[in-house]
Coordinates of C-alpha atoms in Angstrom, one line a residue:
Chain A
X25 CA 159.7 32.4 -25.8
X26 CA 157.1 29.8 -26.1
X27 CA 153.6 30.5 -25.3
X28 CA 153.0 27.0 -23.9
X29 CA 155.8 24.7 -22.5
X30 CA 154.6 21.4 -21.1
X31 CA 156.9 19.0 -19.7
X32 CA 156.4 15.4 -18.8
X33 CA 152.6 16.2 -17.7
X34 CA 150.5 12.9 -16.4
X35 CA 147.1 13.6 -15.1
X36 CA 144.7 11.2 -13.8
X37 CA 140.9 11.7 -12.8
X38 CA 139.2 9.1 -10.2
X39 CA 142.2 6.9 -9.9
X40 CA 142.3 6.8 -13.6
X41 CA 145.4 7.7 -16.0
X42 CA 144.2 10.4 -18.4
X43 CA 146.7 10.8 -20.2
X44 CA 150.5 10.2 -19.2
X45 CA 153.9 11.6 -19.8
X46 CA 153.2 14.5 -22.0
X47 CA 155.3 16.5 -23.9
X48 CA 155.5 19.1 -26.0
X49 CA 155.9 23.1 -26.5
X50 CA 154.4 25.4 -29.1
X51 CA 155.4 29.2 -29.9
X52 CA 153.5 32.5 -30.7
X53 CA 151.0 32.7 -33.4
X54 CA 149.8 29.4 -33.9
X55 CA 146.3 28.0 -34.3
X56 CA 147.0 24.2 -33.2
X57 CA 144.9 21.8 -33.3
X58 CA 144.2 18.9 -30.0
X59 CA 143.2 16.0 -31.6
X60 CA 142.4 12.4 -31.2
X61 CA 139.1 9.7 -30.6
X62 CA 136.7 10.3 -28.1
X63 CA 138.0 10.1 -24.4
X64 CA 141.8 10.2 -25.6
X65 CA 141.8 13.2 -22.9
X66 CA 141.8 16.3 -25.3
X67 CA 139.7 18.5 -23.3
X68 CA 141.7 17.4 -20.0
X69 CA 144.5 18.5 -21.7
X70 CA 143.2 22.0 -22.1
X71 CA 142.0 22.7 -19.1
X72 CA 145.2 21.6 -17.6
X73 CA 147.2 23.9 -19.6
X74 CA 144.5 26.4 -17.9
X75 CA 145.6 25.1 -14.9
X76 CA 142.3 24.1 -14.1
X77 CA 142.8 20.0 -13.4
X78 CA 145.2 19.0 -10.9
X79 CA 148.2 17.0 -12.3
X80 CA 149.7 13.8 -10.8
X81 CA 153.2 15.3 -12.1
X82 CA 154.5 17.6 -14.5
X83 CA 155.3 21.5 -15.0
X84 CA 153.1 23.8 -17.1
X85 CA 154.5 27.1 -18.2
X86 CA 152.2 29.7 -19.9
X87 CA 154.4 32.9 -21.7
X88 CA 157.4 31.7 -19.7
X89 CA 155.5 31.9 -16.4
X90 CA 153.3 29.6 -14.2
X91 CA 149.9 29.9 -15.2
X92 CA 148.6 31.0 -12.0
X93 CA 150.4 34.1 -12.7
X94 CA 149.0 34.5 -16.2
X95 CA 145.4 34.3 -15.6
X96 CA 143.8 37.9 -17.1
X97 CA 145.8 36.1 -20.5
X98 CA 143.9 33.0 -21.1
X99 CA 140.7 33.2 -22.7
X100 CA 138.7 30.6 -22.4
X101 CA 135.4 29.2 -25.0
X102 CA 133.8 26.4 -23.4
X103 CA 132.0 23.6 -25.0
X104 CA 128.4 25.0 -25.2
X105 CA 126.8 21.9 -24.3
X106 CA 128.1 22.3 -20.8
X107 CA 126.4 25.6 -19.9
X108 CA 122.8 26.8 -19.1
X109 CA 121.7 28.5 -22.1
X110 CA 118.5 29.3 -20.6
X111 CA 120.6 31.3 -18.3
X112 CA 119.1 35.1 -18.2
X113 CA 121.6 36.7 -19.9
X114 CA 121.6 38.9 -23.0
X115 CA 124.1 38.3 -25.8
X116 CA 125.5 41.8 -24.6
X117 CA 125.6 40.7 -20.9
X118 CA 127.5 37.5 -22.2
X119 CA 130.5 39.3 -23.8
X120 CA 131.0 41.6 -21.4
X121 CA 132.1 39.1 -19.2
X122 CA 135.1 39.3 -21.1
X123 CA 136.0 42.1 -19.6
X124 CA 135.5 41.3 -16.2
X125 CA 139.0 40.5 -15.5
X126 CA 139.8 43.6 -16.5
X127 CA 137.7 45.2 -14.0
X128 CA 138.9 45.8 -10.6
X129 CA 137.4 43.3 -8.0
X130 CA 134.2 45.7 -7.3
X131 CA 134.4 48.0 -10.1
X132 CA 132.0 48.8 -12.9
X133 CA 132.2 48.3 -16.8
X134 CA 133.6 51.7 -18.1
X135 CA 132.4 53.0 -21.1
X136 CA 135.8 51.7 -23.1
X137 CA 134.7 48.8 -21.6
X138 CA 131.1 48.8 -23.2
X139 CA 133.3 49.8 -26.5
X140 CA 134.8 47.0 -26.4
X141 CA 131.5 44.6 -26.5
X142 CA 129.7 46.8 -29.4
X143 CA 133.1 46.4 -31.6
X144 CA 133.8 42.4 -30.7
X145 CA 130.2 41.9 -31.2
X146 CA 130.1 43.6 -34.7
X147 CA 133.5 41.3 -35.2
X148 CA 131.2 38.1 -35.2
X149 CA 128.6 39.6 -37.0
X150 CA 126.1 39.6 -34.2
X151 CA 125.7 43.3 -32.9
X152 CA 121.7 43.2 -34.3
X153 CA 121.4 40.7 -31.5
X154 CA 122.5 42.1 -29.2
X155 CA 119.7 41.9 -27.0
X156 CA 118.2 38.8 -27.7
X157 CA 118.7 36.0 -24.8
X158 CA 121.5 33.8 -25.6
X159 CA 119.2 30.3 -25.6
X160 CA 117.5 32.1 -28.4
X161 CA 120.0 31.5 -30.8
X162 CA 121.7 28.9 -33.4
X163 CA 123.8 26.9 -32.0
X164 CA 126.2 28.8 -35.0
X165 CA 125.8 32.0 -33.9
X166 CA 125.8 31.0 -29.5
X167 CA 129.2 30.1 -30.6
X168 CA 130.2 33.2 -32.0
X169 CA 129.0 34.9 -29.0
X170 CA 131.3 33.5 -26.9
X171 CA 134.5 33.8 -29.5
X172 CA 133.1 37.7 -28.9
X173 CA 133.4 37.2 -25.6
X174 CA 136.9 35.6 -25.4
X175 CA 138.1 38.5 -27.9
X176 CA 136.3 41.1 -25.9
X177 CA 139.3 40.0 -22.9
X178 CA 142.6 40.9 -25.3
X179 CA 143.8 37.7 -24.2
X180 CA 147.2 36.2 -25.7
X181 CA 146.3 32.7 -25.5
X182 CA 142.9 31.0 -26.3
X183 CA 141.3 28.1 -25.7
X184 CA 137.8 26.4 -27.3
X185 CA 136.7 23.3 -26.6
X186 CA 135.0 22.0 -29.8
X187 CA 134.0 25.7 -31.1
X188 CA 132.8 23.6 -34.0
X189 CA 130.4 20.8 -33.0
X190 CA 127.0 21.0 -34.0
X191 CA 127.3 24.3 -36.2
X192 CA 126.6 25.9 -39.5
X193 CA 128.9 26.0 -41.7
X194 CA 128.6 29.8 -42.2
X195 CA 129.5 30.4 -38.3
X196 CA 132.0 27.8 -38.9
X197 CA 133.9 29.2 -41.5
X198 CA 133.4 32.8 -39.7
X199 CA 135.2 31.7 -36.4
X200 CA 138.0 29.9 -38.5
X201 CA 139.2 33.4 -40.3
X202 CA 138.9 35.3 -37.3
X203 CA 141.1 32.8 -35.6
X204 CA 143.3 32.9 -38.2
X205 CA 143.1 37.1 -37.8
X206 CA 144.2 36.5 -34.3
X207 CA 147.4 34.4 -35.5
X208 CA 148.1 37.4 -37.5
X209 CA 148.4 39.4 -34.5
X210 CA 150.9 37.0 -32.9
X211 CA 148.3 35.2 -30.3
X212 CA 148.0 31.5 -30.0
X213 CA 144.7 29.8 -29.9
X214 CA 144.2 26.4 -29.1
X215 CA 141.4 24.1 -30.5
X216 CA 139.9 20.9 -29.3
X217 CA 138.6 19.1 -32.4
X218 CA 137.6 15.8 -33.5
X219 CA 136.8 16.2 -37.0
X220 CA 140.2 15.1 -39.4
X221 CA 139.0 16.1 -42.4
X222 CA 139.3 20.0 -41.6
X223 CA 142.3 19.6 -39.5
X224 CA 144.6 19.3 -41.7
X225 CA 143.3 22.8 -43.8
X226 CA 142.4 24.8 -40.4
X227 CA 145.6 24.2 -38.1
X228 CA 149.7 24.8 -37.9
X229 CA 150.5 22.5 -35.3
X230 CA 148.5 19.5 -34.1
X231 CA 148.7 17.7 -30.8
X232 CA 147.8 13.9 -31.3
X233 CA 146.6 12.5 -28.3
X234 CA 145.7 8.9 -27.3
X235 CA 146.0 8.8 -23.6
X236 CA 149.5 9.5 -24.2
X237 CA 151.0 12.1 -26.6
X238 CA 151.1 10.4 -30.3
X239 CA 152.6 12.8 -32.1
X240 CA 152.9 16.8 -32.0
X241 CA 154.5 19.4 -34.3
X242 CA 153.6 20.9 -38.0
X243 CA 150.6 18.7 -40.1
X244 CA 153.0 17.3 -42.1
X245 CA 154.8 15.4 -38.5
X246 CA 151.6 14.7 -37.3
X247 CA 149.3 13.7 -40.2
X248 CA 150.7 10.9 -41.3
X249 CA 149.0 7.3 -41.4
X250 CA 150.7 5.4 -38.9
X251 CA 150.5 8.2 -36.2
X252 CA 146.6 8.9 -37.5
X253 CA 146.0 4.5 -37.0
X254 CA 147.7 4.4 -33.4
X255 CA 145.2 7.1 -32.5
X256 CA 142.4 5.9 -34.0
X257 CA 142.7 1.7 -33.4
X258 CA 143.6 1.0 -37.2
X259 CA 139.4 2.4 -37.4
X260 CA 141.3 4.7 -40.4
X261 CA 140.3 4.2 -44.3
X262 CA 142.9 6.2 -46.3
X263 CA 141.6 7.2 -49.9
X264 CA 145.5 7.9 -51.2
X265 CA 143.4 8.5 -54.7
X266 CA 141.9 11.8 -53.3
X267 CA 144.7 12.5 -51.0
X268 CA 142.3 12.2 -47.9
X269 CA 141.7 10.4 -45.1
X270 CA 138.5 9.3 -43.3
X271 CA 138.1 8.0 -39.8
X272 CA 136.0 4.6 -39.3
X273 CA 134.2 4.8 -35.8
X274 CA 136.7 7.5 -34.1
Chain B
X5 CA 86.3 40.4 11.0
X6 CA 87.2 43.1 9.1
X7 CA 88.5 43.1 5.7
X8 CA 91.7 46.2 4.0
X9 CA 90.4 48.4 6.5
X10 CA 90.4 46.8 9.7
X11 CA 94.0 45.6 8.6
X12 CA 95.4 49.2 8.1
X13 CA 93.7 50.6 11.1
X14 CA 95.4 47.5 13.6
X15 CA 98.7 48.1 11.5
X16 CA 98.5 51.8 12.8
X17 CA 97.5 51.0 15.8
X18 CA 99.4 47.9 16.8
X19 CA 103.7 48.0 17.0
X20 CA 104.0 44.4 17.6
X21 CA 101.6 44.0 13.7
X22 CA 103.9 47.3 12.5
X23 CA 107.3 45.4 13.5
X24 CA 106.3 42.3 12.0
X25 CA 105.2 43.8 8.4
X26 CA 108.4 45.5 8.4
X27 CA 110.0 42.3 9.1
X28 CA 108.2 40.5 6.8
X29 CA 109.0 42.6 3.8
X30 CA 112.6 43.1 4.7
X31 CA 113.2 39.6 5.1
X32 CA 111.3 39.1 1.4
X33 CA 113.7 41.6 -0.5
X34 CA 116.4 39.3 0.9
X35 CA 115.4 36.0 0.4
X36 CA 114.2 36.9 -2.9
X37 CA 117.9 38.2 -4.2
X38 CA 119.7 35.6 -2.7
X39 CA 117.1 33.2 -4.1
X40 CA 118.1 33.8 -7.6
X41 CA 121.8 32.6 -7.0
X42 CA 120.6 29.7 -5.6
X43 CA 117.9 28.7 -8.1
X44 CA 120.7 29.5 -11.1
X45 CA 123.7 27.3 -9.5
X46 CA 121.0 24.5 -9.2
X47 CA 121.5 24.6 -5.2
X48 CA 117.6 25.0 -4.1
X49 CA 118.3 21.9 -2.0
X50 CA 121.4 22.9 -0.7
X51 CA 119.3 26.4 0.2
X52 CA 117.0 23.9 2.0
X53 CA 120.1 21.8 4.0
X54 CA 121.5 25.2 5.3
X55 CA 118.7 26.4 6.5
X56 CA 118.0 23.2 8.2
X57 CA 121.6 23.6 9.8
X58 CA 121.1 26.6 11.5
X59 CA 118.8 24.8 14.1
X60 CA 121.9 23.4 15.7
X61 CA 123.6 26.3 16.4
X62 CA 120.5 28.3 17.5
X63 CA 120.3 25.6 20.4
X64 CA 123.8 26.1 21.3
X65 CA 123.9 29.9 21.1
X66 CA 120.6 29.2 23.7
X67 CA 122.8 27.1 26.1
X68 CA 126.0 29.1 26.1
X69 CA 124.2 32.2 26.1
X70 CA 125.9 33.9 22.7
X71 CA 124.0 35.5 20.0
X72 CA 122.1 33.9 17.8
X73 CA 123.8 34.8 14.6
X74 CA 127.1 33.3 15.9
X75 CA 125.8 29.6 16.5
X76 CA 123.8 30.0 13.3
X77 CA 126.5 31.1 11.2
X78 CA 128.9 28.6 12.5
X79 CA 126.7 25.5 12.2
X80 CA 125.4 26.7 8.8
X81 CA 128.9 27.2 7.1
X82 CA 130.0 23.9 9.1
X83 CA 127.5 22.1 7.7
X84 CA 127.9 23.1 4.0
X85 CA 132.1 22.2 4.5
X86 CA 130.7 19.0 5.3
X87 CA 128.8 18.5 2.5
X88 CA 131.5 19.5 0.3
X89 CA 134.1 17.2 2.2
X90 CA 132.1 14.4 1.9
X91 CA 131.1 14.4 -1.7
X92 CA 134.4 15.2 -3.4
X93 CA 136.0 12.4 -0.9
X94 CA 133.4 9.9 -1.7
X95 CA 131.3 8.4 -5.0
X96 CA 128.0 10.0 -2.9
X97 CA 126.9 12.4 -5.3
X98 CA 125.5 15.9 -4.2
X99 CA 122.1 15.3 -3.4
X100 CA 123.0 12.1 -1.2
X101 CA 125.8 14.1 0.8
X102 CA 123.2 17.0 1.5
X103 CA 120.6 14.5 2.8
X104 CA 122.8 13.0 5.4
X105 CA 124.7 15.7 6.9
X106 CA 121.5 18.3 7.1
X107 CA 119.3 15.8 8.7
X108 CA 121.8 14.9 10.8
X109 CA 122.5 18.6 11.8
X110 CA 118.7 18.9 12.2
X111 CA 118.3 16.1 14.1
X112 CA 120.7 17.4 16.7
X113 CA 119.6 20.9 16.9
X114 CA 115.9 19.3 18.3
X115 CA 117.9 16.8 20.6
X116 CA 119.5 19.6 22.0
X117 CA 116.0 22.1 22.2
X118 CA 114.1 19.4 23.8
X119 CA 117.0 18.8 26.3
X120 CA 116.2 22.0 27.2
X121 CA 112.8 22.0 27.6
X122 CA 110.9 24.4 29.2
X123 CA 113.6 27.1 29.1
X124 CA 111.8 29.0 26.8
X125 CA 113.0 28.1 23.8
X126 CA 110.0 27.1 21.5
X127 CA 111.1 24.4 19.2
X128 CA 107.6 25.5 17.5
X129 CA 108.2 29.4 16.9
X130 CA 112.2 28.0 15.4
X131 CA 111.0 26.2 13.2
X132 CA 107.7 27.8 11.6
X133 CA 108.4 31.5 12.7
X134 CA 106.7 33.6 15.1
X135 CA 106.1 36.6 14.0
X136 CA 104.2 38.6 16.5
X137 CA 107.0 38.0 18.8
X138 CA 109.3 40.8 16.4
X139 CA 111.0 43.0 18.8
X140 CA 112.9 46.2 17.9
X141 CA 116.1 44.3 18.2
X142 CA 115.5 41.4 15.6
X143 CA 114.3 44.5 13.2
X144 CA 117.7 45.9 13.7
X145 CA 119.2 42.5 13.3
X146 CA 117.3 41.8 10.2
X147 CA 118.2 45.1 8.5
X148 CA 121.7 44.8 8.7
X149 CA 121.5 41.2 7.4
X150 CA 119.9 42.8 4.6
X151 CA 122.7 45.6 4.1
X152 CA 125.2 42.8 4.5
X153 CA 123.6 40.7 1.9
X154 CA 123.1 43.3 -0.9
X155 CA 126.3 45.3 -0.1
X156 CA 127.7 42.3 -0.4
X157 CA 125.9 40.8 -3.8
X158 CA 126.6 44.9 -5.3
X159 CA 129.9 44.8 -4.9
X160 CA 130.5 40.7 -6.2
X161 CA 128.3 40.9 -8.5
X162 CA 130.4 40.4 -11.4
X163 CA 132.2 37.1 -9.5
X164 CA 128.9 35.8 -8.1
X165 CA 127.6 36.2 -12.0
X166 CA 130.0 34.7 -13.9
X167 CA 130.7 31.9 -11.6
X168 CA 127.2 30.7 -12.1
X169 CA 127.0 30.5 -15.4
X170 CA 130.4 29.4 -16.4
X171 CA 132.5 28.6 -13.5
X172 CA 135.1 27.1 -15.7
X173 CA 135.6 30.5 -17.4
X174 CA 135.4 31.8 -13.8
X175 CA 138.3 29.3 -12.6
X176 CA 140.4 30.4 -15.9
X177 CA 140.0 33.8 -15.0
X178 CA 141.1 33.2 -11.5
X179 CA 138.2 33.5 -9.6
X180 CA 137.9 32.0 -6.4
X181 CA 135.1 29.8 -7.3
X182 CA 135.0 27.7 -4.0
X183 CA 135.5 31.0 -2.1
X184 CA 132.2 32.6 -3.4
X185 CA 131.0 29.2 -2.7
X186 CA 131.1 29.4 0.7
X187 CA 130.4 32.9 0.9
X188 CA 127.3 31.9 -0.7
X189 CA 127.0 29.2 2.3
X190 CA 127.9 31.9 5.1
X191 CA 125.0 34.8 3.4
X192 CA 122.7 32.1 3.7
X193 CA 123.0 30.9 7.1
X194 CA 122.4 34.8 7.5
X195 CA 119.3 35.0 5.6
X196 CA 118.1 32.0 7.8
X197 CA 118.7 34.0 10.7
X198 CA 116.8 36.9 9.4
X199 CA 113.7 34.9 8.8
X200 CA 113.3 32.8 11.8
X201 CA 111.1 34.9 13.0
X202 CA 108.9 35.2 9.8
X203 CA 108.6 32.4 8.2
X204 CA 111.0 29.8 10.3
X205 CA 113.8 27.4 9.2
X206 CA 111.3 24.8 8.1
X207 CA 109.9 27.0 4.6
X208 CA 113.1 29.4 4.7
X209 CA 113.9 27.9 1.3
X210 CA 110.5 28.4 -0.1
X211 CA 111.1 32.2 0.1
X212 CA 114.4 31.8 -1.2
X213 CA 113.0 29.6 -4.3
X214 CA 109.7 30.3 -5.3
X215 CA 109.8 34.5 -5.6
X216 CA 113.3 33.7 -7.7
X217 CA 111.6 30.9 -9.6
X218 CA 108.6 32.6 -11.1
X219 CA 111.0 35.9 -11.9
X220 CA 113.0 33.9 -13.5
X221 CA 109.9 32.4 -15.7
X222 CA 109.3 36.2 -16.3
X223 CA 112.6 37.8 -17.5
X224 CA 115.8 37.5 -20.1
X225 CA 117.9 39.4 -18.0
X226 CA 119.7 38.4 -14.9
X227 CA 119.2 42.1 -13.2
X228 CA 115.9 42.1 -14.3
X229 CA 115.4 38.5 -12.4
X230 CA 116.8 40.2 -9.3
X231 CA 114.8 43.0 -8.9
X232 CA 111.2 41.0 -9.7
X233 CA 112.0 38.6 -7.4
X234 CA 112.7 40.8 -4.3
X235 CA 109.7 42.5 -5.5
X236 CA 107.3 39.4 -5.7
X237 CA 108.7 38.3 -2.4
X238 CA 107.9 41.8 -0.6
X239 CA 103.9 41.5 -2.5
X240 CA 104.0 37.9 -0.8
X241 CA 105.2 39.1 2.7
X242 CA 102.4 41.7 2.6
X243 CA 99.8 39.5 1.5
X244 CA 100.8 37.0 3.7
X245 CA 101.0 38.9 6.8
X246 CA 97.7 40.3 5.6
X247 CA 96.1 37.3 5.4
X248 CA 97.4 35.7 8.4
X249 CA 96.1 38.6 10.5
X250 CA 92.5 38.7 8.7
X251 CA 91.9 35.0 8.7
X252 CA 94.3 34.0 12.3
X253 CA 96.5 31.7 10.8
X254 CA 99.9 30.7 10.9
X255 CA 102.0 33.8 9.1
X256 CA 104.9 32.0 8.2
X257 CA 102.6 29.5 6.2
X258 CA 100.5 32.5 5.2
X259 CA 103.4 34.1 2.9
X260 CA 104.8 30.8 1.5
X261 CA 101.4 30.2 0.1
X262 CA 100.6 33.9 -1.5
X263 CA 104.6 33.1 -2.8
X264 CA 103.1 29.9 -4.5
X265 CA 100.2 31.4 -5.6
X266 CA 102.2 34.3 -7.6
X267 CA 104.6 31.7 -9.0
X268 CA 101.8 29.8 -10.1
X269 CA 100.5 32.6 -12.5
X270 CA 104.0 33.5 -13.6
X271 CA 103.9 29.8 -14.8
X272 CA 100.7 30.0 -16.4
X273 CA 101.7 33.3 -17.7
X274 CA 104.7 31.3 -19.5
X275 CA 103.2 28.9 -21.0
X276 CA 100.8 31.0 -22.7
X277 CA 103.4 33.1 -24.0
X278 CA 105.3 30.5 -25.4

């Protein structure tokens, strides 16, 4: 079984190609990696996998099924820039909306459910704040809120748009090894990110996009130079010497 | 003219005065809740447009000789589809959409009152409120817009919530986000309704935005927000109504200012903190 199958996907936004003819499938237990420059489509690409963009063409398969019926398994961490942190919400309030989809339509949290918040927020290292308003915090530690809440849903897949832009390094490195705990316990996550250096260390698969797929599979298919320069225009310096690489202007 | 006291004594003394401070603090329990959705989804001018689009219906309801609430509703919800249609099928943003299609809505509910003219129907009273004229009925009226309203807000709260703040998440999930939408749309062409008689379509949307605004100034906590702002809009309907009696003045005009006033400490009361 995979957990994501995508076949010959094109999706286009305003009249605009997004990306076209897109490829690719990726089993259980993986944390892979969407990468690519700026406007290459990456977080398109997740949301239609969440079935959230409408698609010019193309069949998206979630655990075998359409996603539409595989909703309550898809956890989603959205790019904090696009949310109202000044929002009245407590850091408590905030995780417990992962467990709304497990609450009936008009039901209220049950005390399992209230369980569940204490342990995923003691997970991310941020019970003492629990009820401090969510504006109120690092940008770091905002960010490991919502991982809270995504874990706080027992969802099989994942999905973060850019968990790591504009964060410490010590929430950084704390989302990366609970991802990875995840991975142990056979889910799949899914990671927009930009940064190449880390890619390489932090993910199993990689999905190369640039408006079209470039390249997809293990690090060792998709990290290599000429794949890496059709992404990134040829803006790619490769330091062989310290076996890294090092994006010009992506 | 008498200050507290003579107030209380006409309140005892007078049903018309009794039915329209009952009116006036039902309708600010309402507005206020349904004024913190609003303010949160960034919609206070959208709040403003539906209002604006009840007029239209209220005419019509006049001519065919139907209640109220069903021309209301219908124009209200019509409206805001409208809006909708028109901005995802077009580059007109949001803001541009609402302009045209409320005015225009507006514009054709007082075509179609001053058609009528002198058929009692008082374009006036519509549109700033008469609240004197509160009979038994419209209290009945109001209150179960109110029960509608809250039942309605207690039992989605959890969809209403998390749409607002992250209706991707919502979407992923499989929440109906354009349904709540326009449920949204359809409990506030209700709340309109309700406060025609108070305050009028015309500063409807200040009830639903300033009570909600200066709670939300106060308070971390979305429930929190809730519950101050139905309570700052019941101390403005009481005040207001207050006033308006004391001084003769205009009610409707009467609350929006104590409304103003109260958000205008919270403000102050803000800044100092921070």
């Amino acid at each position: 079984m995979d957990a994501v199958e995508i076949k010959n996907l094109s999706v286009s936004y305003k009249g605009k190609k997004v990306f076209e003819d897109v490829t690719f499938s990726i089993s259980p237990g993986q944390l892979v990696g969407i990468i690519g420059p700026n406007g290459a489509g990456k977080s398109t690409l997740l949301k239609a996998i969440m079935g959230l963009t409408s698609v010019d063409c193309g069949e998206i398969k979630v655990l075998n099924s359409p996603v539409s019926g595989m909703r309550k398994n898809i956890a989603y961490v959205p790019q904090r820039s696009t949310l109202n942190l000044d929002f009245p919400l407590l850091v408590e309030d905030v995780v417990m909306m992962g467990r709304y989809p497990h609450i009936s339509w008009w039901g209220f949290p049950s005390l399992f459910d209230k369980k569940m918040v204490i342990e995923c927020l003691e997970k991310v290292g941020m019970y003492k704040y629990r009820k401090r308003q969510i504006g109120k915090l690092s940008g770091g530690q905002q960010q490991r809120v919502f991982l809270a809440r995504a874990l706080a849903q027992e969802a099989e897949l994942l999905f973060l748009d850019e968990p790591f832009a504009g964060i410490d390094m010590t929430s950084e490195s704390m989302i990366i090894n609970l991802l990875r705990d995840l991975k142990g316990e056979g889910k799949t996550v899914f990671l927009v990110h930009h940064d190449l250096n880390k890619a390489e260390s932090y993910f199993d698969s990689l999905i190369l996009l640039k408006n079209r797929l470039i390249a997809w599979g293990s690090r060792e298919e998709v990290f290599r130079i000429d794949c890496l320069r059709e992404a990134y225009d040829g803006r790619i310096v490769s330091l062989d010497s310290l076996k890294g690489l090092m994006v010009v202007n992506g | 003219m008498g200050g507290p006291a003579f107030f209380l004594e006409s309140l005892v003394k007078y049903q018309y005065l009794q039915n329209a401070m009952i009116a006036a603090v039902m309708v600010g329990v309402i507005c206020g809740v349904i004024g913190c959705f609003i303010i949160l989804r960034g919609m206070a001018l959208m709040g403003d447009a539906i209002s604006h689009a009840v007029l239209p219906g209220v005419a019509l309801a006049h001519i065919f000789g139907v209640s109220f609430f069903i021309g209301a509703v219908t124009t209200g919800v019509a409206t805001a589809l409208g809006i909708g249609y028109v901005s995802q099928h077009s580059k007109l943003k949001d803001d541009t959409a609402i302009g045209v299609m409320f005015t225009a809505a507006f514009a054709l509910g007082v075509v179609l009152i001053t058609l009528r003219r002198g058929t009692g129907v008082d374009l006036w009273h519509i549109l700033f409120g008469n609240v004197l004229a509160v009979s038994r009925a419209d209290l009945w009226m109001i209150f179960a817009i109110g029960l509608l309203v809250l039942v309605s807000i207690f039992l989605f709260y959890k969809q209403l919530l998390l749409s607002t703040f992250d209706p991707t998440m919502a979407r992923a999930v499989g929440m109906p986000n354009s349904l709540i939408h326009y449920l949204l749309m359809l409990l506030l062409s209700l709340v309109t309704v309700a406060s025609l008689k108070t305050v009028g379509i015309v500063l409807v949307v200040a009830m639903l935005v300033t009570p909600g605004a200066a709670a939300y100034l106060l308070t971390e906590r979305f429930s929190v927000m809730l519950l101050l702002s139905s309570i700052l809009g019941v101390i403005s309907s009481i005040a207001g109504v207050y006033f308006s009696f004391v001084y003769d003045v205009a009610t409707g005009a009467s609350i929006v200012l104590v409304a103003s006033l109260l958000f205008s400490f919270s403000f102050m009361y803000s800044r100092v903190k921070s």
